Amino acid sequence: MAQIAGLATNPPARVRQCQNGYYTSQLIINRPDASVETIPVSDARGRGYRSTIETDSAVNWINQQAPGQPWMLSLGYSAIHTPLQPPPISLLATDAAETGAYTCTGTAEQRVLTNQMTEAMDKEIGRLLVEAGLAKRKPDGSLDYRPQDTNTVVVIMADNGTYGPSVKAPFNLLRAKGSAYQTGVWVPLIVAGPMVKEPNRDVPHMVNSADMFSLFGEIAGIDVQQKVPQARGLDAQPILPYLTEPGHASIRKTNFTEIGTNIGSINAELAPPCVIPSSNVCVQLFPQQGVCEDQGGTWYGPGGVAGGAGLTSCCAVNDYLTAQGDDAVDVFPHSQRALRDEQYKLVRIERLNCASGQVEPADELYAINEASPLPKLDNAPGNLLARKTLTAEQQKHYAALVSGMNTLLDSKIECPGDGNLDLVVDNTDIENWKRFSTRNGGNSSWYDFNHDGLTNEADLAIIRQNLGKDCRPPTI
């Protein structure tokens, strides 16, 4: 046994110690005091299926809470993010498809792997409920979960639309994750708990992820609209009435979505370009080569296919491709914004015109719904603004959505030096800067105002230049 333990601690040189997606990976632990612990791939704590490791961590945390005291756990599973990898067979049904020979390049294979990773995550969520004392296992292994008999609310929500190759009909893989269209932003939301009346029903009304802030306040008996200063511009709307009052009327009148390119470093306005072959589009979203390639992309930044210095824009990528006799690729929008009501959706796309160097906006308008099994989606042929005229009803909705979007965009407040987002630059920001500049090696944080990857004296100078500034709008 001692010899085996020794091998585990000091493996032979021939044993590769590298990251392998869901099975061997570096773990980053953020401590409450803002310090960070990095667990290397050589550490046994980083070895094992990631969904299982994350569930174990959640169970351990729950078990540390004092009996009778309320608690809140936020668990973000890595699944089903890329890289797509087969989960352990112990987390799958006995008749699961054999994936050992998969190359992970075909769409059909990616869909099978996505399904299996979701199934494995589902099983781990079941284990979490059992080990947290919220559910039991039946003799056949299925879950016996009765939320009405617990004192705990469980919320399950996805963070964005599905990755393109994994999208299933009738959704549009070309308008999936990374877009402001329905396939890119319409995600599941499941709420279970003792307050839910008439469970197993669908709520046919709009909800935004920002509304979770309101829901958690409602569960705790806190009216967040009253507690949060009006100057903060709270977007969250109530959700609890939908749970306690079946048939409650719609609360949220509109839903806003915004997507942009990623910020660059201090020496670049945008992140380097990356081409995603599956959708034939060039994006400037990924700050590192590894992140681009993890998404199945081709890196055109420093050290990529275009040489050591790399290229700085997607327009330069198309110049590079056409010079080699290859076809140009689509350029990911500079920004995407969408505002919808219950029947129509306005999508405003800003694209960089490579010929003029100017960012050009264009509006699109769609009639949408959530009908099952064939919802009305915002696909290109449905763009109502491409037609000669709008009906009176369509024009009314379009005008209201344009006005609503412009009002939202005009409400944005720039406040340099305000790291805690209270719209006031004061000594609290200086104290917070000190905390972040001395923890985690002074790397990037909320106080890295110049986006150079460091929280240092240059950022403190920005605070001092704006010290005493009050950016809050006047109250009426």
GROMACS .gro file of C-alpha atoms in nm:
model
  476
    1MET     CA    1   0.000   0.000   0.000
    2ALA     CA    2   0.283   0.239   0.078
    3GLN     CA    3   0.430   0.181  -0.266
    4ILE     CA    4   0.098   0.249  -0.436
    5ALA     CA    5   0.056   0.568  -0.236
    6GLY     CA    6   0.404   0.673  -0.338
    7LEU     CA    7   0.326   0.625  -0.705
    8ALA     CA    8   0.013   0.836  -0.671
    9THR     CA    9   0.209   1.119  -0.510
   10ASN     CA   10   0.516   1.099  -0.732
   11PRO     CA   11   0.414   0.941  -1.064
   12PRO     CA   12   0.681   0.817  -1.306
   13ALA     CA   13   0.808   1.063  -1.566
   14ARG     CA   14   0.630   0.869  -1.840
   15VAL     CA   15   0.290   0.959  -1.688
   16ARG     CA   16   0.157   1.274  -1.855
   17GLN     CA   17   0.005   1.528  -1.619
   18CYS     CA   18  -0.205   1.751  -1.842
   19GLN     CA   19  -0.557   1.884  -1.854
   20ASN     CA   20  -0.818   1.655  -2.004
   21GLY     CA   21  -1.150   1.837  -1.998
   22TYR     CA   22  -1.397   1.679  -1.760
   23TYR     CA   23  -1.161   1.415  -1.619
   24THR     CA   24  -0.834   1.583  -1.525
   25SER     CA   25  -0.842   1.956  -1.482
   26GLN     CA   26  -0.703   2.245  -1.286
   27LEU     CA   27  -0.943   2.363  -1.015
   28ILE     CA   28  -0.970   2.725  -0.908
   29ILE     CA   29  -1.114   2.792  -0.560
   30ASN     CA   30  -1.220   3.149  -0.481
   31ARG     CA   31  -1.212   3.210  -0.105
   32PRO     CA   32  -1.451   3.447   0.079
   33ASP     CA   33  -1.158   3.680   0.153
   34ALA     CA   34  -1.093   3.717  -0.224
   35SER     CA   35  -0.786   3.492  -0.213
   36VAL     CA   36  -0.757   3.218  -0.473
   37GLU     CA   37  -0.631   2.861  -0.444
   38THR     CA   38  -0.518   2.691  -0.762
   39ILE     CA   39  -0.523   2.311  -0.752
   40PRO     CA   40  -0.290   2.170  -1.021
   41VAL     CA   41  -0.374   1.876  -1.245
   42SER     CA   42  -0.129   1.663  -1.047
   43ASP     CA   43  -0.351   1.694  -0.738
   44ALA     CA   44  -0.598   1.409  -0.688
   45ARG     CA   45  -0.873   1.664  -0.608
   46GLY     CA   46  -0.875   1.764  -0.974
   47ARG     CA   47  -0.909   1.408  -1.101
   48GLY     CA   48  -1.250   1.255  -1.159
   49TYR     CA   49  -1.556   1.342  -1.365
   50ARG     CA   50  -1.619   1.716  -1.327
   51SER     CA   51  -1.997   1.690  -1.268
   52THR     CA   52  -1.929   1.443  -0.987
   53ILE     CA   53  -1.658   1.663  -0.832
   54GLU     CA   54  -1.893   1.963  -0.840
   55THR     CA   55  -2.175   1.766  -0.677
   56ASP     CA   56  -1.938   1.639  -0.408
   57SER     CA   57  -1.829   1.995  -0.332
   58ALA     CA   58  -2.191   2.110  -0.305
   59VAL     CA   59  -2.282   1.823  -0.070
   60ASN     CA   60  -1.978   1.893   0.147
   61TRP     CA   61  -2.074   2.260   0.175
   62ILE     CA   62  -2.435   2.179   0.267
   63ASN     CA   63  -2.317   1.940   0.538
   64GLN     CA   64  -2.109   2.219   0.692
   65GLN     CA   65  -2.413   2.446   0.749
   66ALA     CA   66  -2.548   2.481   1.101
   67PRO     CA   67  -2.869   2.284   1.165
   68GLY     CA   68  -3.181   2.498   1.155
   69GLN     CA   69  -3.009   2.792   0.987
   70PRO     CA   70  -3.122   2.902   0.637
   71TRP     CA   71  -2.869   2.875   0.358
   72MET     CA   72  -2.839   2.931  -0.015
   73LEU     CA   73  -2.621   2.728  -0.249
   74SER     CA   74  -2.541   2.828  -0.607
   75LEU     CA   75  -2.406   2.534  -0.809
   76GLY     CA   76  -2.287   2.600  -1.164
   77TYR     CA   77  -2.216   2.275  -1.346
   78SER     CA   78  -1.947   2.277  -1.612
   79ALA     CA   79  -2.162   2.043  -1.821
   80ILE     CA   80  -2.262   2.056  -2.098
   81HIS     CA   81  -1.994   2.301  -2.203
   82THR     CA   82  -1.724   2.195  -2.447
   83PRO     CA   83  -1.514   1.990  -2.473
   84LEU     CA   84  -1.779   1.726  -2.537
   85GLN     CA   85  -1.664   1.404  -2.372
   86PRO     CA   86  -1.839   1.075  -2.289
   87PRO     CA   87  -1.935   1.065  -1.919
   88PRO     CA   88  -1.872   0.760  -1.699
   89ILE     CA   89  -2.101   0.472  -1.792
   90SER     CA   90  -2.214   0.457  -1.428
   91LEU     CA   91  -2.401   0.784  -1.488
   92LEU     CA   92  -2.579   0.655  -1.800
   93ALA     CA   93  -2.862   0.417  -1.875
   94THR     CA   94  -2.765   0.058  -1.953
   95ASP     CA   95  -2.877   0.099  -2.316
   96ALA     CA   96  -2.672   0.417  -2.375
   97ALA     CA   97  -2.505   0.452  -2.715
   98GLU     CA   98  -2.145   0.335  -2.738
   99THR     CA   99  -1.926   0.640  -2.798
  100GLY     CA  100  -1.576   0.493  -2.768
  101ALA     CA  101  -1.506   0.528  -3.142
  102TYR     CA  102  -1.643   0.881  -3.176
  103THR     CA  103  -1.417   1.143  -3.334
  104CYS     CA  104  -1.635   1.426  -3.194
  105THR     CA  105  -1.642   1.601  -3.531
  106GLY     CA  106  -1.981   1.503  -3.671
  107THR     CA  107  -2.300   1.685  -3.571
  108ALA     CA  108  -2.479   1.357  -3.493
  109GLU     CA  109  -2.195   1.249  -3.262
  110GLN     CA  110  -2.194   1.585  -3.085
  111ARG     CA  111  -2.567   1.557  -3.023
  112VAL     CA  112  -2.529   1.209  -2.872
  113LEU     CA  113  -2.250   1.331  -2.644
  114THR     CA  114  -2.451   1.638  -2.544
  115ASN     CA  115  -2.746   1.416  -2.453
  116GLN     CA  116  -2.527   1.183  -2.249
  117MET     CA  117  -2.353   1.468  -2.064
  118THR     CA  118  -2.695   1.613  -1.981
  119GLU     CA  119  -2.816   1.274  -1.860
  120ALA     CA  120  -2.508   1.239  -1.640
  121MET     CA  121  -2.564   1.587  -1.496
  122ASP     CA  122  -2.928   1.498  -1.432
  123LYS     CA  123  -2.819   1.193  -1.235
  124GLU     CA  124  -2.576   1.400  -1.031
  125ILE     CA  125  -2.851   1.655  -0.955
  126GLY     CA  126  -3.060   1.364  -0.828
  127ARG     CA  127  -2.772   1.253  -0.606
  128LEU     CA  128  -2.740   1.607  -0.473
  129LEU     CA  129  -3.108   1.611  -0.377
  130VAL     CA  130  -3.077   1.274  -0.203
  131GLU     CA  131  -2.760   1.356  -0.011
  132ALA     CA  132  -2.901   1.695   0.088
  133GLY     CA  133  -3.198   1.513   0.242
  134LEU     CA  134  -3.453   1.652  -0.004
  135ALA     CA  135  -3.530   1.326  -0.186
  136LYS     CA  136  -3.499   0.949  -0.161
  137ARG     CA  137  -3.426   0.665  -0.398
  138LYS     CA  138  -3.698   0.418  -0.484
  139PRO     CA  139  -3.610   0.045  -0.499
  140ASP     CA  140  -3.579   0.071  -0.880
  141GLY     CA  141  -3.328   0.357  -0.847
  142SER     CA  142  -3.561   0.633  -0.961
  143LEU     CA  143  -3.595   0.953  -0.762
  144ASP     CA  144  -3.867   1.006  -0.503
  145TYR     CA  145  -3.872   1.385  -0.477
  146ARG     CA  146  -4.167   1.559  -0.313
  147PRO     CA  147  -4.092   1.933  -0.300
  148GLN     CA  148  -4.412   2.007  -0.110
  149ASP     CA  149  -4.278   1.808   0.185
  150THR     CA  150  -3.952   2.006   0.207
  151ASN     CA  151  -3.858   2.355   0.326
  152THR     CA  152  -3.620   2.413   0.034
  153VAL     CA  153  -3.665   2.580  -0.305
  154VAL     CA  154  -3.476   2.428  -0.598
  155VAL     CA  155  -3.415   2.636  -0.913
  156ILE     CA  156  -3.263   2.490  -1.230
  157MET     CA  157  -3.173   2.730  -1.510
  158ALA     CA  158  -2.939   2.725  -1.810
  159ASP     CA  159  -2.710   3.021  -1.874
  160ASN     CA  160  -2.741   3.062  -2.252
  161GLY     CA  161  -2.859   2.893  -2.569
  162THR     CA  162  -2.719   2.564  -2.689
  163TYR     CA  163  -2.384   2.536  -2.870
  164GLY     CA  164  -2.455   2.537  -3.245
  165PRO     CA  165  -2.369   2.179  -3.349
  166SER     CA  166  -2.577   2.040  -3.063
  167VAL     CA  167  -2.894   2.231  -3.155
  168LYS     CA  168  -3.195   2.021  -3.251
  169ALA     CA  169  -3.485   2.112  -3.480
  170PRO     CA  170  -3.687   2.327  -3.490
  171PHE     CA  171  -3.418   2.554  -3.343
  172ASN     CA  172  -3.158   2.718  -3.566
  173LEU     CA  173  -2.793   2.617  -3.516
  174LEU     CA  174  -2.682   2.932  -3.701
  175ARG     CA  175  -2.867   3.147  -3.447
  176ALA     CA  176  -2.769   2.956  -3.135
  177LYS     CA  177  -2.530   3.032  -2.847
  178GLY     CA  178  -2.365   3.369  -2.900
  179SER     CA  179  -2.663   3.527  -3.072
  180ALA     CA  180  -2.952   3.739  -2.946
  181TYR     CA  181  -3.204   3.529  -3.137
  182GLN     CA  182  -3.444   3.290  -2.962
  183THR     CA  183  -3.223   2.982  -3.012
  184GLY     CA  184  -2.943   3.170  -2.839
  185VAL     CA  185  -3.129   3.308  -2.538
  186TRP     CA  186  -3.438   3.093  -2.472
  187VAL     CA  187  -3.341   2.848  -2.198
  188PRO     CA  188  -3.518   2.621  -1.948
  189LEU     CA  189  -3.622   2.743  -1.603
  190ILE     CA  190  -3.755   2.496  -1.345
  191VAL     CA  191  -3.866   2.597  -0.995
  192ALA     CA  192  -3.972   2.343  -0.731
  193GLY     CA  193  -4.055   2.398  -0.367
  194PRO     CA  194  -4.324   2.393  -0.099
  195MET     CA  195  -4.486   2.717  -0.219
  196VAL     CA  196  -4.553   2.592  -0.573
  197LYS     CA  197  -4.927   2.546  -0.623
  198GLU     CA  198  -5.047   2.296  -0.883
  199PRO     CA  199  -4.697   2.168  -0.973
  200ASN     CA  200  -4.600   2.021  -1.311
  201ARG     CA  201  -4.748   2.315  -1.503
  202ASP     CA  202  -4.598   2.556  -1.754
  203VAL     CA  203  -4.599   2.933  -1.700
  204PRO     CA  204  -4.661   3.101  -2.039
  205HIS     CA  205  -4.504   3.436  -1.946
  206MET     CA  206  -4.166   3.598  -2.000
  207VAL     CA  207  -3.897   3.570  -1.733
  208ASN     CA  208  -3.545   3.714  -1.744
  209SER     CA  209  -3.241   3.574  -1.563
  210ALA     CA  210  -3.227   3.907  -1.376
  211ASP     CA  211  -3.559   3.811  -1.216
  212MET     CA  212  -3.381   3.544  -1.012
  213PHE     CA  213  -3.258   3.827  -0.788
  214SER     CA  214  -3.618   3.918  -0.717
  215LEU     CA  215  -3.721   3.555  -0.662
  216PHE     CA  216  -3.450   3.490  -0.403
  217GLY     CA  217  -3.551   3.808  -0.225
  218GLU     CA  218  -3.916   3.699  -0.228
  219ILE     CA  219  -3.825   3.360  -0.083
  220ALA     CA  220  -3.636   3.537   0.199
  221GLY     CA  221  -3.925   3.777   0.260
  222ILE     CA  222  -3.738   4.077   0.118
  223ASP     CA  223  -3.886   4.327  -0.127
  224VAL     CA  224  -3.578   4.400  -0.338
  225GLN     CA  225  -3.755   4.688  -0.515
  226GLN     CA  226  -3.777   4.862  -0.178
  227LYS     CA  227  -3.430   4.769  -0.054
  228VAL     CA  228  -3.225   4.854  -0.363
  229PRO     CA  229  -3.169   5.228  -0.422
  230GLN     CA  230  -3.364   5.357  -0.721
  231ALA     CA  231  -3.045   5.495  -0.875
  232ARG     CA  232  -2.918   5.140  -0.927
  233GLY     CA  233  -3.178   5.081  -1.199
  234LEU     CA  234  -3.302   4.740  -1.084
  235ASP     CA  235  -3.428   4.524  -1.373
  236ALA     CA  236  -3.555   4.226  -1.170
  237GLN     CA  237  -3.929   4.157  -1.177
  238PRO     CA  238  -4.130   3.935  -0.936
  239ILE     CA  239  -4.165   3.563  -1.002
  240LEU     CA  240  -4.322   3.430  -0.683
  241PRO     CA  241  -4.681   3.515  -0.790
  242TYR     CA  242  -4.648   3.271  -1.080
  243LEU     CA  243  -4.562   2.995  -0.831
  244THR     CA  244  -4.827   3.068  -0.570
  245GLU     CA  245  -5.112   3.180  -0.795
  246PRO     CA  246  -5.178   2.955  -1.097
  247GLY     CA  247  -5.310   3.162  -1.385
  248HIS     CA  248  -5.148   3.486  -1.264
  249ALA     CA  249  -5.133   3.750  -1.537
  250SER     CA  250  -4.804   3.839  -1.705
  251ILE     CA  251  -4.581   4.067  -1.495
  252ARG     CA  252  -4.289   4.139  -1.725
  253LYS     CA  253  -4.395   4.338  -2.033
  254THR     CA  254  -4.066   4.324  -2.222
  255ASN     CA  255  -3.745   4.118  -2.219
  256PHE     CA  256  -3.404   4.264  -2.308
  257THR     CA  257  -3.096   4.082  -2.435
  258GLU     CA  258  -2.752   4.223  -2.513
  259ILE     CA  259  -2.442   4.056  -2.657
  260GLY     CA  260  -2.118   4.216  -2.769
  261THR     CA  261  -1.763   4.133  -2.862
  262ASN     CA  262  -1.521   4.070  -2.577
  263ILE     CA  263  -1.301   4.343  -2.440
  264GLY     CA  264  -0.938   4.333  -2.544
  265SER     CA  265  -0.619   4.407  -2.356
  266ILE     CA  266  -0.477   4.751  -2.285
  267ASN     CA  267  -0.313   4.746  -2.630
  268ALA     CA  268  -0.613   4.615  -2.829
  269GLU     CA  269  -0.974   4.728  -2.850
  270LEU     CA  270  -1.105   4.375  -2.905
  271ALA     CA  271  -0.998   4.017  -2.839
  272PRO     CA  272  -0.804   3.844  -3.123
  273PRO     CA  273  -1.001   3.681  -3.407
  274CYS     CA  274  -1.110   3.317  -3.407
  275VAL     CA  275  -1.293   3.139  -3.692
  276ILE     CA  276  -1.560   2.881  -3.600
  277PRO     CA  277  -1.580   2.642  -3.900
  278SER     CA  278  -1.915   2.486  -3.801
  279SER     CA  279  -2.092   2.820  -3.849
  280ASN     CA  280  -1.838   2.977  -4.089
  281VAL     CA  281  -1.807   3.288  -3.877
  282CYS     CA  282  -1.517   3.490  -3.737
  283VAL     CA  283  -1.561   3.607  -3.379
  284GLN     CA  284  -1.362   3.831  -3.145
  285LEU     CA  285  -1.485   3.680  -2.820
  286PHE     CA  286  -1.202   3.459  -2.691
  287PRO     CA  287  -0.905   3.616  -2.513
  288GLN     CA  288  -0.680   3.307  -2.544
  289GLN     CA  289  -0.594   3.056  -2.813
  290GLY     CA  290  -0.694   2.763  -2.594
  291VAL     CA  291  -1.047   2.899  -2.547
  292CYS     CA  292  -1.087   2.945  -2.924
  293GLU     CA  293  -0.967   2.593  -2.999
  294ASP     CA  294  -1.182   2.450  -2.720
  295GLN     CA  295  -1.482   2.578  -2.919
  296GLY     CA  296  -1.355   2.398  -3.231
  297GLY     CA  297  -1.219   2.723  -3.371
  298THR     CA  298  -0.910   2.824  -3.569
  299TRP     CA  299  -0.699   3.086  -3.389
  300TYR     CA  300  -0.580   3.386  -3.591
  301GLY     CA  301  -0.434   3.570  -3.293
  302PRO     CA  302  -0.068   3.567  -3.180
  303GLY     CA  303   0.093   3.230  -3.244
  304GLY     CA  304  -0.196   3.112  -3.461
  305VAL     CA  305  -0.224   3.003  -3.823
  306ALA     CA  306  -0.144   3.352  -3.953
  307GLY     CA  307   0.198   3.367  -3.787
  308GLY     CA  308   0.360   3.479  -3.465
  309ALA     CA  309   0.215   3.830  -3.447
  310GLY     CA  310  -0.130   3.713  -3.553
  311LEU     CA  311  -0.410   3.928  -3.693
  312THR     CA  312  -0.606   4.191  -3.502
  313SER     CA  313  -0.951   4.180  -3.664
  314CYS     CA  314  -1.194   3.960  -3.851
  315CYS     CA  315  -1.163   4.196  -4.147
  316ALA     CA  316  -0.791   4.117  -4.154
  317VAL     CA  317  -0.878   3.747  -4.142
  318ASN     CA  318  -1.091   3.781  -4.456
  319ASP     CA  319  -0.810   3.971  -4.631
  320TYR     CA  320  -0.575   3.687  -4.532
  321LEU     CA  321  -0.814   3.418  -4.657
  322THR     CA  322  -0.892   3.581  -4.992
  323ALA     CA  323  -0.521   3.645  -5.054
  324GLN     CA  324  -0.471   3.269  -5.028
  325GLY     CA  325  -0.760   3.196  -5.263
  326ASP     CA  326  -1.001   3.089  -4.988
  327ASP     CA  327  -1.354   3.211  -4.934
  328ALA     CA  328  -1.420   3.486  -4.683
  329VAL     CA  329  -1.614   3.405  -4.367
  330ASP     CA  330  -1.898   3.588  -4.197
  331VAL     CA  331  -1.801   3.847  -3.937
  332PHE     CA  332  -1.966   3.819  -3.595
  333PRO     CA  333  -2.168   4.132  -3.512
  334HIS     CA  334  -2.000   4.409  -3.317
  335SER     CA  335  -2.306   4.414  -3.095
  336GLN     CA  336  -2.648   4.248  -3.077
  337ARG     CA  337  -2.942   4.379  -2.880
  338ALA     CA  338  -3.296   4.249  -2.867
  339LEU     CA  339  -3.616   4.364  -2.698
  340ARG     CA  340  -3.934   4.160  -2.716
  341ASP     CA  341  -4.288   4.177  -2.592
  342GLU     CA  342  -4.530   3.885  -2.580
  343GLN     CA  343  -4.581   3.878  -2.959
  344TYR     CA  344  -4.294   4.054  -3.137
  345LYS     CA  345  -3.917   4.082  -3.110
  346LEU     CA  346  -3.691   4.366  -3.222
  347VAL     CA  347  -3.332   4.265  -3.297
  348ARG     CA  348  -3.074   4.540  -3.355
  349ILE     CA  349  -2.750   4.420  -3.512
  350GLU     CA  350  -2.438   4.634  -3.545
  351ARG     CA  351  -2.183   4.500  -3.793
  352LEU     CA  352  -1.843   4.629  -3.891
  353ASN     CA  353  -1.829   4.712  -4.262
  354CYS     CA  354  -1.479   4.598  -4.356
  355ALA     CA  355  -1.475   4.823  -4.664
  356SER     CA  356  -1.565   5.146  -4.484
  357GLY     CA  357  -1.436   5.059  -4.137
  358GLN     CA  358  -1.765   5.183  -3.994
  359VAL     CA  359  -2.003   4.998  -3.761
  360GLU     CA  360  -2.344   4.992  -3.929
  361PRO     CA  361  -2.671   4.923  -3.740
  362ALA     CA  362  -2.970   4.738  -3.882
  363ASP     CA  363  -3.306   4.653  -3.724
  364GLU     CA  364  -3.500   4.329  -3.768
  365LEU     CA  365  -3.854   4.257  -3.649
  366TYR     CA  366  -4.009   3.913  -3.593
  367ALA     CA  367  -4.338   3.768  -3.477
  368ILE     CA  368  -4.253   3.498  -3.219
  369ASN     CA  369  -4.416   3.265  -2.971
  370GLU     CA  370  -4.343   2.961  -2.754
  371ALA     CA  371  -4.596   2.723  -2.910
  372SER     CA  372  -4.516   2.353  -2.867
  373PRO     CA  373  -4.391   2.153  -3.051
  374LEU     CA  374  -4.330   2.412  -3.326
  375PRO     CA  375  -4.264   2.759  -3.185
  376LYS     CA  376  -4.255   3.062  -3.410
  377LEU     CA  377  -3.886   3.159  -3.415
  378ASP     CA  378  -3.690   3.463  -3.531
  379ASN     CA  379  -3.536   3.306  -3.842
  380ALA     CA  380  -3.421   3.521  -4.135
  381PRO     CA  381  -3.723   3.459  -4.367
  382GLY     CA  382  -3.951   3.593  -4.093
  383ASN     CA  383  -3.791   3.940  -4.076
  384LEU     CA  384  -4.095   4.165  -4.112
  385LEU     CA  385  -3.881   4.472  -4.189
  386ALA     CA  386  -3.763   4.303  -4.509
  387ARG     CA  387  -4.116   4.341  -4.644
  388LYS     CA  388  -4.246   4.652  -4.815
  389THR     CA  389  -4.495   4.751  -4.545
  390LEU     CA  390  -4.596   4.660  -4.193
  391THR     CA  391  -4.953   4.616  -4.078
  392ALA     CA  392  -5.091   4.871  -3.834
  393GLU     CA  393  -5.046   4.620  -3.549
  394GLN     CA  394  -4.688   4.539  -3.649
  395GLN     CA  395  -4.601   4.909  -3.681
  396LYS     CA  396  -4.744   4.974  -3.333
  397HIS     CA  397  -4.532   4.701  -3.174
  398TYR     CA  398  -4.222   4.806  -3.371
  399ALA     CA  399  -4.251   5.170  -3.260
  400ALA     CA  400  -4.299   5.068  -2.897
  401LEU     CA  401  -4.002   4.830  -2.904
  402VAL     CA  402  -3.774   5.087  -3.069
  403SER     CA  403  -3.871   5.346  -2.808
  404GLY     CA  404  -3.820   5.095  -2.527
  405MET     CA  405  -3.479   4.987  -2.652
  406ASN     CA  406  -3.359   5.345  -2.698
  407THR     CA  407  -3.470   5.429  -2.343
  408LEU     CA  408  -3.280   5.129  -2.206
  409LEU     CA  409  -2.963   5.212  -2.398
  410ASP     CA  410  -2.977   5.577  -2.291
  411SER     CA  411  -2.999   5.470  -1.926
  412LYS     CA  412  -2.643   5.335  -1.924
  413ILE     CA  413  -2.418   5.533  -1.690
  414GLU     CA  414  -2.039   5.547  -1.728
  415CYS     CA  415  -1.864   5.602  -1.395
  416PRO     CA  416  -1.482   5.557  -1.420
  417GLY     CA  417  -1.324   5.445  -1.093
  418ASP     CA  418  -1.647   5.296  -0.957
  419GLY     CA  419  -1.552   4.932  -0.905
  420ASN     CA  420  -1.837   4.827  -0.676
  421LEU     CA  421  -2.101   4.973  -0.910
  422ASP     CA  422  -2.271   5.193  -0.651
  423LEU     CA  423  -2.227   5.490  -0.891
  424VAL     CA  424  -2.011   5.677  -0.639
  425VAL     CA  425  -1.630   5.693  -0.647
  426ASP     CA  426  -1.518   5.710  -0.286
  427ASN     CA  427  -1.284   5.560  -0.024
  428THR     CA  428  -1.472   5.229  -0.043
  429ASP     CA  429  -1.334   5.188  -0.394
  430ILE     CA  430  -0.983   5.259  -0.267
  431GLU     CA  431  -1.020   5.001   0.010
  432ASN     CA  432  -1.158   4.746  -0.238
  433TRP     CA  433  -0.873   4.819  -0.476
  434LYS     CA  434  -0.624   4.748  -0.195
  435ARG     CA  435  -0.791   4.413  -0.127
  436PHE     CA  436  -0.790   4.301  -0.490
  437SER     CA  437  -0.443   4.438  -0.566
  438THR     CA  438  -0.285   4.231  -0.288
  439ARG     CA  439  -0.476   3.905  -0.344
  440ASN     CA  440  -0.430   3.657  -0.627
  441GLY     CA  441  -0.109   3.830  -0.734
  442GLY     CA  442  -0.288   4.152  -0.822
  443ASN     CA  443  -0.439   3.999  -1.136
  444SER     CA  444  -0.750   4.122  -1.313
  445SER     CA  445  -1.056   4.207  -1.102
  446TRP     CA  446  -1.351   4.446  -1.091
  447TYR     CA  447  -1.088   4.714  -1.029
  448ASP     CA  448  -0.882   4.641  -1.341
  449PHE     CA  449  -1.022   4.951  -1.509
  450ASN     CA  450  -0.773   4.966  -1.798
  451HIS     CA  451  -0.812   4.594  -1.879
  452ASP     CA  452  -0.440   4.519  -1.877
  453GLY     CA  453  -0.493   4.202  -1.673
  454LEU     CA  454  -0.359   4.359  -1.352
  455THR     CA  455  -0.509   4.539  -1.055
  456ASN     CA  456  -0.228   4.784  -0.986
  457GLU     CA  457  -0.127   5.147  -0.939
  458ALA     CA  458  -0.258   5.244  -1.283
  459ASP     CA  459  -0.609   5.148  -1.170
  460LEU     CA  460  -0.568   5.331  -0.840
  461ALA     CA  461  -0.478   5.642  -1.038
  462ILE     CA  462  -0.814   5.620  -1.220
  463ILE     CA  463  -0.994   5.605  -0.885
  464ARG     CA  464  -0.801   5.906  -0.751
  465GLN     CA  465  -0.869   6.105  -1.069
  466ASN     CA  466  -1.243   6.055  -1.017
  467LEU     CA  467  -1.254   6.052  -0.635
  468GLY     CA  468  -1.569   6.218  -0.505
  469LYS     CA  469  -1.760   6.179  -0.832
  470ASP     CA  470  -2.130   6.099  -0.786
  471CYS     CA  471  -2.274   5.940  -1.102
  472ARG     CA  472  -2.620   5.871  -0.960
  473PRO     CA  473  -2.904   6.029  -1.160
  474PRO     CA  474  -3.108   6.290  -0.975
  475THR     CA  475  -3.416   6.154  -0.801
  476ILE     CA  476  -3.752   6.280  -0.915
   0.00000   0.00000   0.00000
